[in-house]
Each structure stands twice: as structure tokens, then as C-alpha cells.
């Protein structure tokens, strides 16, 4: 037993000794297992840090660690392929020139000499990947690339080996070639070995070298004494791989940075993998794929991150703890792209999504602790895959418990509803009470948008909201009034507010398309002017404020008031300043308004701006009602539908509504 183990150990060491003596140890056990190889883009950033490449960007491969003393490496191949594995563009091959690109049978120009390239006349010394192409950056077809390495030895030894191989080739049949049995050379995936052609003595050596390396040098190239570019070839055996043109760049050392190249102009916009292959004597020592996006000439710019707060602050530079902040990724993007943004707070991912879905805006709640909070956004031209790196912007937010936010309207007990829109639809007077939340009529999530340095709720044809429940009802012997205060940012023409007051009548009693006694009140923007519209008993009455057109970048404050007493209806609208003009209407209705009132913000099919009509920053609502104490005088002498002036003295209610000055 001991003798057998001893024999096995001795046999193993003898085998190792033979390999070392033959100088082939590195082929079995490469001295370097992995290599840190990547590329710089425009000499500014590494592909490991940023995975977006555009047309005419300079790509410069590099080894992060020195490989100058590595005896295994003979070259580096760089190329692109699609996610499905199809080659794209051209292959770039950096071939190590160990003999200064000069042989006795070849007339070459120094790779860095800058002289004109000499044509290939004689057979070059065969080394990996046609390392001795004389002009740096010259384009050579795949058929001219030598993929087999012949050790540094005399030309006589090479000739003897070639002669022996010729005898084997001449005895081989076409069937043996198809079976991949020719002269013991492995066939690369996707390559086709052609049948041996007769050669004369003058070209025998050249043809044999090509056969030994799986490909043949085109006769046309030798006849014309110049290197020509070959069109891409589609392989017959593997339809997932396409041969592309190969650009061979001889280099004197594969250390640190290598000569730069650019990608082909014909590449389509999309995702690719940049493949790096570290070449050895007879094998690929190391291979790595790095994902990237190629954008061509598509515009894709990440400007900055902005933050917005709701309402007003005692200190605009500090952010209160626990408040909802709006974050915005400001960008410019080509329509051919589908940008995708990922948000981070420190290392925690807090949001992500497509630009088309509104992910460029994010509502984020500030922490309860004070200090600086780091916010980071990473932008991609498409939904990212694993390992890809996008554009990154960062923002530092100062969080302070000493800072506070206050409402635009003063807090008062008269408010029934008070919405401050701090990134939520909840009633500020009853946080957590879902029964008092503003309701989306279309069951859509709220769209929060920045406006004039703050942010608020977008309201328009695609974002219509309702006050919950039955906020306003009247019985037969009651009268009531209401006041709605809006702090909004103007965006475009359309409906801001709409109210519908019902009468206790038979729904079958319809006059000109409306139920008899029903009143429709609407406040809207038309060509930048504020318009009050009242529709009653099928008739339309309008009035508008004849002031200058509103500016789209400003926030404005509106006050809408209405009063109902029996069959008398009064409504008016004005701006915050009490001295400004007022649009008002008073109508005598055919039927008293004894029913419910519904209140809506925004209206379908009015306006076409995707951002909406207005941005709600704050909304306050107050209602009062009580018994009718006195009937309006001379009602019998006033015809139905007659338009009258506002009464000199308002109707007295048991609980009078607050004045506009109190609410403001």
C-alpha cells in the first residue's frame, strides 16, 4: 500500500517536472487567476462608475493592476454584444508586440512611429490575433486574424512543423473537416472551416499558416498588397453570433491605459454588454462582461435635485422634522428613451419608477431627528439591469425641530374642512380620519407638483376631487351660506370649482336639460380671467372679473361665497384683496333649494394641460345654516329668473358665517 502511494506521488512530481521543462506550466495553471480590467469613458469616469456611452465618446480600456510582469498575457480583446449574445459593432484587439513588430520576413512600420503602413508581402511570424499588423488601428477582417500562437522559435522549426501538417491535411477528407478532425485544431464556436485548396510552392507557407489558425488570408488582399475591410459575416453554425470587423492595435505593453476607440455609428440605441477577454498563449485567461447603455445622439441630461415644501416657513433654509417634502429630479430626455429613476435616503431605497409614471417627483417624509440628511437619485435611460450604473445627483437636507410650517389661512373654529396638502389628502383638522379625506372622483392617486417654489395638489380634468359625505344640506325651513377659500397656483384654463345644489322636487321635472330647481355654480379660468357661472332652471348666467390676466407662475387667493334662502340664490367670487372687483349673481328660482349640495374641484373634459388647471396649496371651507327668520320682500313682484342686485343687508342667520377678513 505504501509503495503504491509513493509511486503515485513520484509520478505526479515527474509530470509537473516535464511540464516545467517544456515551458508549458502557465498554460495549465495561469499565474494570474483574475484581472481587474475595465474602461474609461472620455478619460473622466470608469465604466464601473458610469454605464452610459454616447456617440463619439472615447473608450479607453485599462488594467487597474499592473500586468507588465505577467508572462501569461499576450493581448486583450474588447467588443460589444446584445443581451441575447449577438455581437455588435467591431472587435478591438490590443496585441502585445514582444519583438517590436519586426521580423526577417515582414516589412512593418513601428506601431508608434506614425509612418505609412507597409503592405503584407511575406508571411509574418504567427502570433496571437495578428499582433504584427503594422499600422495601429488598422481594420482587418476576421478571415485575416491569426488565433493560434506559435512559440518564439526559428523560422526553420516553423517550416518543419508546417511541412508535417501539410502531409496530414492532404490525407484528410472533406468529411473529416466537417467533423472538426483537421490537424487537431479546435474549432471556435460560430466558425466554419473551409476545405483545403491546392497551393503552389510560392504560396504554400502562407496558406498553411492560415489553415493552422482556423482561417485563411484572402488572396485578394495579398494581390492588392493592402489590407481591406471585410463585411460582417453571418455564421452558418451559430445564428446567435455574427462575425464583425476586427481592428488590431499592436502595443508594446498591456499596462494601465491603452489606446482609445469609439463605437460604430451604426449601433442602435439600447442596452449592450462590453466584453473584455484577456488573451494568453493558447486560451482566454479571463473574461468579464460589463452592462452599458448606448444612447447614440439622444439627449439625456440630469440637471439637479430640487426640494419643495408645502405652505410657508419661518425659515426657508431649514426643514421641519416629520414633514412631507417633495423631491424633484430635473432632467432633459429624448423621446426615444424611457428614463427610470431610483431614490435613496442614505443607503435606503425610498422610491423608484419610470419618468412616464411620475417617478421624477417623490413625496418623502423627513425624519424626526435633527441633522443633515443625504438624498441621492440615480437616473437611467431605461429600466436598469443588475450591475449597471446611471447618472447620480445628491442633495443634503438640513432637518431642524426649531423650524415650523404654518398655513396660509389663519386657524379658526369656523372651518369645517381645512386641507393644507402636506403631501396628503387628509383634513388638517382631523389627521388620520379617513372619513374626512378629500376624495378622488376618478379613483386615481394624487399628483403632487411643484409650483412657484412650493408644491401642492394638481387639480384638473384628469384629477377631480370631491368633499366627502354630504357637507351641505338644507331642510324646507332652513337657509344657509358657505365660504370657500382657495390658495392655488394658476396653470391653464379650465374649471377650478363646481357646486351642485339640489331641490326636493320630482326628478322627472326637467327644464332645458336640468332638474327643475337645481342650481349649478362654477368658477373657472378663461383666457386667464376668473369667470363666475350660474346655471338655474335651464338658463346660464355669467359674470367675470375684468382685471388683467392671471400670471401662471403665481399663487393666488380666491374667495367664493354663496347664500341660499328659500328660492333666492346669491353667489360671488373675488380675490383676496377686498378692494378688488367682485363677480356676483343673484337669482330668484322657480323652486326653493331644499336638498343637498355637492362640491367638486376640477371638472372632466375641461382643459388639456397634463399638469392640470391649478395647483392646490391650501383649501378652507366654512358652512352655516339656520331657520329662515324672514321672507325676502317683494318676491311676488319679482318675475322668475330675474337677475337682481346683491341685497344691501345680508340675510340674518342664527349663526352668522365668519367674515372674509376673519378667515384670511
XYZ file of C-alpha atoms in Angstrom:
664
model
C 0.000 0.000 0.000
C 2.786 2.397 0.950
C 4.694 1.582 -2.220
C 1.665 2.326 -4.380
C 1.149 5.747 -2.775
C 4.847 6.518 -3.179
C 4.689 5.607 -6.847
C 1.677 7.894 -7.363
C 3.403 10.822 -5.655
C 6.589 10.325 -7.687
C 4.555 10.079 -10.904
C 2.780 13.346 -10.118
C 6.050 15.213 -9.486
C 7.538 13.761 -12.655
C 4.554 15.046 -14.616
C 4.973 18.506 -13.124
C 8.665 18.446 -13.890
C 8.054 17.609 -17.526
C 5.606 20.490 -17.875
C 8.019 22.940 -16.297
C 10.824 21.736 -18.525
C 8.678 22.233 -21.574
C 7.780 25.766 -20.540
C 4.061 24.955 -20.602
C 3.229 25.326 -16.903
C 1.461 28.640 -17.397
C -0.917 27.065 -19.885
C -2.212 24.658 -17.241
C -2.042 26.908 -14.172
C -2.132 30.602 -15.189
C -0.079 32.719 -12.825
C -2.875 35.223 -12.533
C -6.376 33.916 -11.860
C -8.367 37.159 -12.366
C -7.676 40.580 -13.768
C -9.274 43.909 -12.919
C -9.926 45.245 -16.403
C -12.393 47.990 -17.346
C -12.561 51.143 -19.482
C -12.512 54.906 -19.046
C -15.163 56.989 -20.825
C -13.757 60.277 -22.144
C -10.983 59.965 -19.516
C -13.479 61.216 -16.910
C -15.071 58.187 -15.335
C -14.807 54.425 -15.317
C -17.351 52.024 -16.776
C -17.575 50.617 -13.240
C -18.894 54.018 -12.087
C -20.994 55.107 -15.078
C -22.551 52.812 -17.690
C -23.845 55.291 -20.283
C -21.998 55.830 -23.573
C -22.945 58.236 -26.353
C -21.862 58.701 -29.919
C -18.213 59.787 -30.329
C -17.348 59.023 -26.697
C -13.744 57.860 -26.304
C -13.407 54.431 -24.711
C -10.016 53.613 -23.233
C -9.538 50.114 -21.740
C -7.222 49.763 -18.775
C -5.863 47.296 -16.264
C -6.348 48.591 -12.736
C -3.445 46.466 -11.536
C -0.135 46.267 -13.335
C 0.319 43.299 -15.677
C 3.688 44.341 -17.039
C 5.445 41.382 -15.435
C 2.733 38.820 -16.147
C 4.192 36.231 -18.560
C 0.782 34.759 -19.415
C -0.826 37.729 -21.150
C -0.472 38.177 -24.898
C -3.376 40.530 -25.637
C -6.795 41.982 -24.815
C -9.985 41.798 -26.896
C -12.859 44.252 -26.360
C -16.227 44.073 -28.111
C -19.954 44.681 -27.641
C -22.755 42.167 -27.666
C -26.509 42.418 -27.195
C -28.286 40.865 -24.182
C -29.157 37.920 -26.451
C -25.466 37.343 -27.206
C -25.248 38.781 -30.742
C -22.013 40.619 -31.494
C -22.412 44.305 -32.360
C -20.002 46.735 -33.982
C -16.381 45.691 -34.294
C -13.838 43.859 -32.187
C -10.901 45.809 -30.806
C -7.786 43.707 -30.175
C -4.752 45.014 -28.334
C -1.898 42.626 -29.164
C 1.339 42.636 -27.209
C 4.307 43.179 -29.533
C 7.120 41.205 -27.897
C 9.588 41.595 -30.806
C 8.986 45.235 -31.638
C 6.815 44.230 -34.636
C 9.885 43.381 -36.816
C 10.843 40.035 -38.438
C 13.160 38.978 -41.196
C 10.285 38.124 -43.481
C 7.989 41.076 -42.843
C 8.238 44.779 -43.616
C 6.279 46.603 -40.863
C 6.074 50.119 -39.517
C 6.612 50.710 -35.814
C 3.230 50.898 -34.013
C 4.148 54.294 -32.619
C 6.282 55.518 -35.495
C 3.479 57.285 -37.283
C 4.703 56.207 -40.742
C 2.545 54.941 -43.568
C 1.597 51.266 -43.330
C 3.503 48.791 -45.483
C 1.619 46.056 -47.325
C 1.937 42.463 -46.195
C 4.257 40.803 -48.738
C 5.789 37.912 -46.847
C 4.434 35.646 -44.150
C 4.517 37.354 -40.740
C 5.711 35.460 -37.719
C 2.479 33.827 -36.489
C 1.419 35.101 -33.064
C -1.960 35.505 -31.420
C -4.618 37.625 -33.123
C -2.371 39.045 -35.880
C -0.282 41.029 -33.438
C 2.117 42.215 -36.136
C -0.290 44.247 -38.236
C 1.883 47.213 -38.928
C -0.447 50.200 -38.571
C -2.060 50.947 -35.194
C -5.835 50.880 -35.502
C -5.872 49.261 -38.975
C -9.095 47.383 -39.690
C -8.603 43.729 -40.590
C -11.266 41.152 -41.411
C -11.856 38.127 -39.228
C -10.509 35.945 -42.009
C -7.094 37.572 -41.581
C -6.897 37.154 -37.804
C -4.491 34.522 -36.502
C -5.987 32.797 -33.486
C -3.193 30.317 -32.752
C 0.093 31.099 -31.043
C 3.425 29.743 -32.208
C 6.144 29.956 -29.591
C 9.118 32.166 -30.249
C 11.363 29.896 -32.302
C 13.340 29.916 -35.504
C 11.688 30.042 -38.896
C 13.260 26.697 -39.790
C 11.448 24.949 -36.938
C 8.198 26.570 -38.017
C 8.728 25.394 -41.590
C 9.342 21.815 -40.458
C 6.145 21.791 -38.426
C 4.225 23.271 -41.344
C 5.552 20.576 -43.712
C 4.385 17.844 -41.351
C 0.965 19.421 -41.054
C 0.641 19.684 -44.843
C 1.013 15.923 -45.139
C -1.790 15.426 -42.635
C -4.031 17.913 -44.413
C -3.504 16.302 -47.819
C -4.562 12.919 -46.422
C -7.697 14.331 -44.760
C -11.091 14.093 -46.435
C -13.869 16.634 -46.632
C -15.915 14.583 -44.168
C -13.086 14.769 -41.662
C -13.031 18.543 -41.984
C -16.761 18.767 -41.275
C -16.285 16.568 -38.216
C -13.709 19.003 -36.858
C -10.852 16.477 -37.060
C -8.453 18.505 -39.176
C -4.864 18.592 -37.800
C -6.038 18.537 -34.211
C -7.018 22.227 -34.140
C -10.084 23.107 -32.068
C -12.853 24.925 -33.864
C -14.200 28.057 -32.195
C -17.985 28.358 -31.719
C -19.676 30.002 -34.672
C -16.714 29.491 -37.072
C -16.667 27.419 -40.256
C -13.573 25.615 -41.504
C -13.331 25.566 -45.293
C -11.939 22.843 -47.467
C -8.199 22.877 -48.221
C -7.336 24.399 -51.569
C -4.264 23.424 -53.662
C -1.385 25.845 -53.407
C 1.805 26.243 -55.337
C 5.235 26.391 -53.810
C 5.313 30.160 -53.724
C 2.224 30.385 -51.559
C 2.436 27.068 -49.726
C 3.801 28.536 -46.499
C 1.265 31.344 -46.358
C -1.748 29.060 -46.889
C -0.596 26.559 -44.312
C -0.216 29.187 -41.605
C -3.786 30.308 -42.240
C -5.057 26.745 -42.044
C -3.282 26.128 -38.762
C -5.005 29.149 -37.286
C -8.505 28.134 -38.471
C -8.843 30.935 -41.057
C -7.248 31.947 -44.370
C -5.785 35.233 -45.514
C -7.834 36.420 -48.523
C -5.924 36.138 -51.791
C -7.381 39.482 -52.900
C -5.665 41.250 -50.006
C -2.257 39.793 -50.959
C -2.769 40.507 -54.660
C -3.619 44.141 -53.994
C -0.830 44.402 -51.396
C -3.091 46.171 -48.912
C -5.438 45.409 -46.034
C -9.126 45.740 -46.871
C -12.196 45.875 -44.667
C -14.431 42.818 -44.793
C -18.204 43.000 -44.387
C -19.735 41.243 -41.377
C -20.317 37.549 -41.970
C -23.251 35.641 -40.605
C -22.083 32.210 -39.389
C -23.774 29.078 -40.658
C -23.458 27.032 -37.486
C -24.466 29.514 -34.825
C -27.086 32.083 -35.707
C -26.691 33.854 -32.340
C -23.214 35.143 -33.221
C -22.145 37.374 -36.098
C -18.561 37.951 -37.135
C -17.681 41.613 -37.213
C -14.705 43.571 -38.425
C -11.661 43.414 -36.203
C -9.388 46.354 -35.503
C -5.957 45.196 -34.353
C -3.859 47.607 -32.313
C -0.287 46.469 -31.569
C 1.014 47.742 -28.227
C 4.406 47.485 -26.560
C 2.877 46.866 -23.134
C -0.524 45.956 -21.670
C -0.109 48.127 -18.623
C -2.585 50.661 -17.259
C -4.266 52.646 -20.052
C -4.469 51.513 -23.680
C -5.232 53.490 -26.871
C -8.825 54.749 -27.043
C -11.505 53.845 -29.579
C -15.096 54.863 -30.364
C -18.172 52.761 -31.044
C -19.650 52.354 -34.507
C -22.136 54.999 -35.643
C -24.478 52.270 -36.871
C -25.205 50.942 -33.379
C -28.821 51.237 -32.333
C -29.866 52.877 -29.061
C -30.262 50.327 -26.290
C -28.582 48.030 -23.806
C -25.358 46.143 -24.541
C -22.603 44.273 -22.740
C -18.970 45.291 -23.189
C -16.927 42.089 -23.143
C -13.263 42.051 -22.076
C -11.156 38.967 -22.893
C -7.603 38.716 -21.542
C -5.696 36.549 -24.028
C -2.968 34.063 -23.248
C -0.772 31.858 -25.428
C -3.489 29.389 -26.401
C -6.519 30.365 -24.343
C -8.610 33.161 -22.884
C -7.210 33.709 -19.413
C -10.029 35.871 -18.133
C -13.383 37.160 -19.393
C -15.799 39.674 -17.916
C -18.950 41.391 -19.219
C -19.985 44.871 -18.116
C -23.511 46.148 -18.925
C -23.974 49.577 -20.503
C -26.433 51.735 -22.393
C -25.558 53.191 -25.784
C -27.567 56.367 -26.463
C -26.181 57.430 -29.844
C -27.038 61.117 -30.300
C -30.065 61.023 -27.956
C -30.181 63.909 -25.474
C -30.080 62.753 -21.868
C -29.174 65.267 -19.148
C -29.589 65.057 -15.382
C -29.571 68.672 -14.193
C -30.114 68.539 -10.454
C -32.306 67.550 -7.496
C -34.689 70.154 -6.090
C -36.751 70.051 -2.903
C -40.068 71.796 -2.221
C -42.091 72.328 0.954
C -45.817 72.917 1.420
C -47.200 76.143 2.873
C -44.889 78.704 4.434
C -41.969 78.554 6.819
C -40.369 80.795 9.422
C -37.002 79.773 7.951
C -36.895 78.726 4.309
C -33.466 77.076 4.705
C -34.481 74.669 7.467
C -36.867 71.752 7.109
C -39.200 70.842 9.996
C -38.937 67.334 11.377
C -41.611 64.884 10.253
C -42.898 66.979 7.347
C -43.564 65.659 3.846
C -41.054 67.048 1.352
C -41.323 66.937 -2.420
C -38.153 65.850 -4.234
C -37.793 66.518 -7.956
C -35.238 65.056 -10.372
C -34.810 67.729 -13.031
C -33.810 66.201 -16.356
C -33.911 66.523 -20.134
C -34.633 63.346 -22.069
C -35.002 62.327 -25.703
C -38.417 60.897 -26.591
C -36.733 57.683 -27.742
C -35.697 56.971 -24.155
C -37.773 55.728 -21.228
C -35.989 57.228 -18.189
C -36.044 55.406 -14.876
C -35.083 56.991 -11.546
C -34.176 55.383 -8.211
C -34.264 57.435 -4.982
C -32.134 56.823 -1.880
C -32.015 58.262 1.642
C -28.536 57.357 2.765
C -28.278 53.703 1.701
C -32.014 53.028 1.943
C -34.028 52.932 -1.263
C -37.100 55.165 -0.787
C -38.653 55.156 -4.246
C -38.231 54.292 -7.915
C -40.076 54.184 -11.213
C -40.389 55.424 -14.779
C -40.471 59.090 -15.697
C -43.691 58.401 -17.619
C -45.271 57.285 -14.332
C -44.229 60.458 -12.480
C -41.266 58.946 -10.626
C -39.246 62.128 -11.185
C -41.275 63.531 -8.254
C -41.284 61.895 -4.831
C -43.045 62.742 -1.570
C -40.688 61.832 1.268
C -41.254 62.278 4.997
C -38.407 63.982 6.845
C -37.035 62.093 9.867
C -37.949 63.112 13.398
C -34.301 63.655 14.332
C -32.383 66.833 13.541
C -29.277 66.993 11.384
C -28.315 66.750 7.733
C -29.983 64.059 5.660
C -28.356 62.853 2.418
C -30.679 62.314 -0.557
C -29.414 60.652 -3.740
C -31.086 59.984 -7.095
C -29.731 57.686 -9.814
C -31.078 58.202 -13.321
C -31.084 55.627 -16.126
C -32.206 55.976 -19.769
C -34.155 52.700 -19.389
C -35.136 50.363 -16.575
C -31.759 49.244 -15.192
C -30.370 45.726 -15.145
C -28.090 44.322 -12.465
C -24.637 45.887 -12.401
C -25.408 48.960 -14.494
C -24.530 52.444 -13.218
C -26.537 55.580 -14.040
C -26.232 59.337 -13.563
C -26.122 60.299 -9.898
C -27.015 63.552 -8.134
C -27.010 64.223 -4.394
C -28.694 66.715 -2.064
C -28.117 67.430 1.629
C -31.212 68.468 3.602
C -30.952 70.395 6.919
C -33.600 68.978 9.282
C -34.451 71.069 12.344
C -37.029 70.763 15.115
C -36.925 74.559 15.522
C -38.356 75.173 12.070
C -42.126 75.111 11.602
C -44.702 75.292 8.855
C -47.815 77.398 9.100
C -50.936 77.593 6.991
C -51.686 80.396 4.606
C -55.104 80.850 6.208
C -55.299 81.580 9.920
C -56.636 78.762 12.035
C -60.224 79.366 13.168
C -63.046 77.351 14.665
C -65.277 78.383 11.765
C -63.577 75.951 9.388
C -65.451 72.732 8.784
C -62.774 71.455 6.395
C -59.153 72.605 6.198
C -56.775 70.978 3.754
C -53.150 72.108 3.755
C -51.953 69.429 1.295
C -48.732 68.494 3.078
C -48.308 65.567 0.737
C -51.632 64.074 1.858
C -55.367 64.474 1.211
C -56.185 64.364 4.916
C -58.092 67.112 6.680
C -55.528 69.068 8.703
C -58.120 69.492 11.472
C -58.693 65.733 11.684
C -55.477 63.926 10.716
C -55.950 60.190 10.491
C -59.706 60.475 9.966
C -60.164 58.834 6.567
C -63.825 59.834 6.527
C -62.791 63.467 6.095
C -60.178 62.929 3.402
C -60.631 64.631 0.049
C -61.899 62.019 -2.426
C -60.644 61.323 -5.939
C -63.634 61.133 -8.266
C -61.641 59.026 -10.749
C -60.044 56.819 -8.051
C -56.554 57.916 -9.056
C -53.546 58.511 -6.805
C -52.897 62.216 -6.164
C -50.498 64.049 -8.442
C -48.217 66.371 -6.474
C -46.401 69.034 -8.461
C -44.034 71.903 -7.622
C -45.158 75.427 -8.329
C -43.567 78.810 -7.589
C -41.144 77.419 -5.003
C -43.728 75.285 -3.161
C -45.657 72.163 -4.023
C -49.318 71.220 -4.000
C -52.074 69.036 -5.415
C -52.706 69.129 -9.156
C -56.407 69.637 -9.960
C -57.837 69.456 -13.468
C -59.746 67.279 -15.947
C -57.633 64.204 -15.093
C -57.625 64.908 -11.348
C -61.107 65.741 -9.991
C -61.796 65.727 -6.228
C -64.886 65.836 -4.011
C -65.631 66.916 -0.464
C -66.559 63.742 1.436
C -70.103 62.857 2.546
C -72.910 65.405 2.417
C -71.110 68.549 3.536
C -74.058 70.891 2.971
C -77.778 70.125 3.333
C -80.881 72.267 3.848
C -84.327 71.403 5.067
C -87.514 73.071 3.902
C -87.474 75.831 6.524
C -83.715 76.435 6.569
C -81.423 78.919 4.930
C -77.665 78.660 4.687
C -74.447 80.063 3.327
C -70.933 78.938 2.604
C -67.473 80.303 2.055
C -64.574 78.539 0.304
C -61.054 79.928 0.372
C -58.524 78.712 -2.198
C -54.785 79.312 -2.256
C -53.878 77.980 -5.693
C -51.265 78.294 -8.403
C -52.586 79.020 -11.876
C -51.546 76.653 -14.685
C -54.093 76.758 -17.519
C -57.691 77.478 -18.462
C -60.358 75.195 -17.036
C -62.689 74.613 -14.085
C -61.409 75.308 -10.562
C -64.545 74.707 -8.514
C -68.031 73.388 -9.151
C -71.033 73.044 -6.791
C -74.409 71.446 -7.409
C -77.411 72.325 -5.232
C -80.453 70.069 -5.369
C -84.116 70.818 -4.767
C -86.630 68.468 -3.162
C -88.624 68.030 -6.341
C -89.659 65.195 -8.590
C -86.617 64.257 -10.702
C -88.939 63.920 -13.696
C -89.493 67.678 -13.689
C -86.785 68.733 -16.122
C -86.365 72.176 -17.634
C -83.923 72.574 -20.544
C -81.900 69.534 -19.565
C -81.773 70.255 -15.816
C -83.964 69.166 -12.935
C -86.310 71.966 -12.010
C -84.964 73.998 -9.096
C -81.388 72.659 -9.389
C -78.529 75.191 -9.373
C -75.067 74.664 -10.821
C -72.346 77.056 -9.588
C -68.944 77.102 -11.295
C -65.732 79.150 -11.013
C -63.305 78.788 -13.905
C -60.429 80.353 -15.796
C -60.973 81.507 -19.371
C -58.046 83.143 -21.173
C -56.503 83.818 -17.783
C -59.584 85.611 -16.431
C -61.733 84.478 -13.498
C -65.323 83.649 -14.547
C -68.374 83.007 -12.337
C -71.114 80.909 -13.969
C -74.559 80.076 -12.509
C -76.952 77.710 -14.287
C -80.522 77.607 -12.949
C -83.784 76.373 -14.465
C -82.007 75.794 -17.757
C -80.666 79.351 -18.035
C -76.989 80.353 -17.937
C -75.767 83.496 -16.180
C -72.143 84.635 -16.266
C -70.010 87.386 -14.801
C -66.243 87.779 -14.731
C -63.568 89.937 -13.116
C -62.295 92.417 -15.661
C -58.784 92.606 -14.271
C -55.544 91.771 -16.006
C -54.976 88.130 -16.961
C -53.529 85.998 -14.182
C -49.847 85.059 -14.261
C -49.218 81.322 -14.496
C -46.256 81.295 -12.083
C -48.042 82.952 -9.151
C -50.143 81.674 -6.306
C -53.450 83.494 -5.883
C -56.109 83.506 -3.169
C -59.769 83.248 -4.142
C -62.889 83.682 -2.007
C -66.133 82.070 -3.231
C -69.353 82.827 -1.300
C -72.936 81.677 -1.738
C -76.181 82.266 0.144
C -79.457 80.326 -0.096
C -82.757 81.478 1.399
C -85.887 79.847 0.064
C -85.904 80.350 -3.690
C -83.346 83.120 -3.576
C -79.752 82.229 -4.560
C -76.746 84.576 -4.392
C -73.117 83.863 -5.342
C -69.959 85.922 -5.747
C -66.222 85.427 -6.236
C -63.292 87.767 -5.702
C -59.603 87.810 -4.994
C -58.041 88.129 -1.543
C -57.906 91.912 -1.603
C -61.324 93.181 -0.506
C -60.928 96.245 -2.699
C -60.738 94.191 -5.887
C -63.623 93.775 -8.261
C -66.258 91.149 -7.458
C -68.189 88.951 -9.875
C -71.656 88.293 -8.445
C -75.083 86.882 -9.354
C -78.421 86.859 -7.535
C -81.253 84.751 -8.908
C -84.876 84.104 -7.995
C -85.538 80.417 -8.561
C -88.740 78.682 -9.553
C -88.384 76.214 -6.673
C -86.752 76.618 -3.236
C -83.405 74.852 -2.766
C -84.248 72.305 -0.083
C -81.776 69.449 -0.529
C -78.101 68.529 -0.563
C -75.130 70.310 -2.035
C -72.104 68.563 -3.551
C -68.745 70.282 -4.001
C -66.252 69.337 -6.673
C -62.786 70.633 -7.557
C -61.827 70.346 -11.201
C -64.048 69.016 -13.983
C -63.701 66.322 -16.626
C -63.272 67.352 -20.268
C -62.281 70.928 -19.456
C -58.713 71.907 -20.324
C -55.962 69.872 -21.948
C -52.864 70.655 -19.911
C -51.367 67.423 -18.462
C -50.346 69.340 -15.334
C -53.952 70.322 -14.673
C -55.696 73.683 -14.263
C -54.474 74.796 -10.830
C -52.186 73.587 -8.036
C -53.973 73.490 -4.678
C -51.729 74.672 -1.863
C -54.493 75.162 0.696
C -58.289 74.925 0.905
C -60.571 76.031 3.745
C -64.346 75.555 3.831
C -66.946 77.052 6.202
C -70.715 76.403 6.185
C -73.513 77.860 8.320
C -77.265 77.309 8.326
C -80.284 78.184 10.411
C -84.058 78.785 10.238
C -85.475 81.312 7.879
C -86.337 84.323 10.035
C -87.928 86.475 7.400
C -89.027 86.153 3.846
C -87.394 88.323 1.209
C -89.590 91.321 0.436
C -91.470 91.804 -2.834
C -90.790 88.287 -4.080
C -94.230 88.189 -5.631
C -93.380 91.224 -7.751
C -90.094 89.785 -8.981
C -90.538 87.554 -12.053
C -88.954 84.137 -12.150
C -85.361 84.024 -13.379
C -84.959 87.778 -12.964
C -81.450 88.853 -12.218
C -81.230 91.223 -9.247
C -78.537 93.037 -7.381
C -76.999 91.828 -4.147
C -79.144 92.828 -1.152
C -77.969 95.868 0.763
C -78.051 93.886 4.002
C -77.350 90.149 4.158
C -79.955 87.734 5.391
C -79.724 87.315 9.131
C -78.838 83.795 10.217
C -78.973 82.225 13.643
C -75.235 81.577 13.376
C -73.709 84.127 11.024
C -70.782 82.970 8.870
C -67.330 84.421 9.516
C -66.298 87.431 7.549
C -63.665 87.029 4.818
C -61.277 89.079 6.942
C -61.665 86.582 9.809
C -60.922 83.667 7.520
C -57.913 85.339 5.952
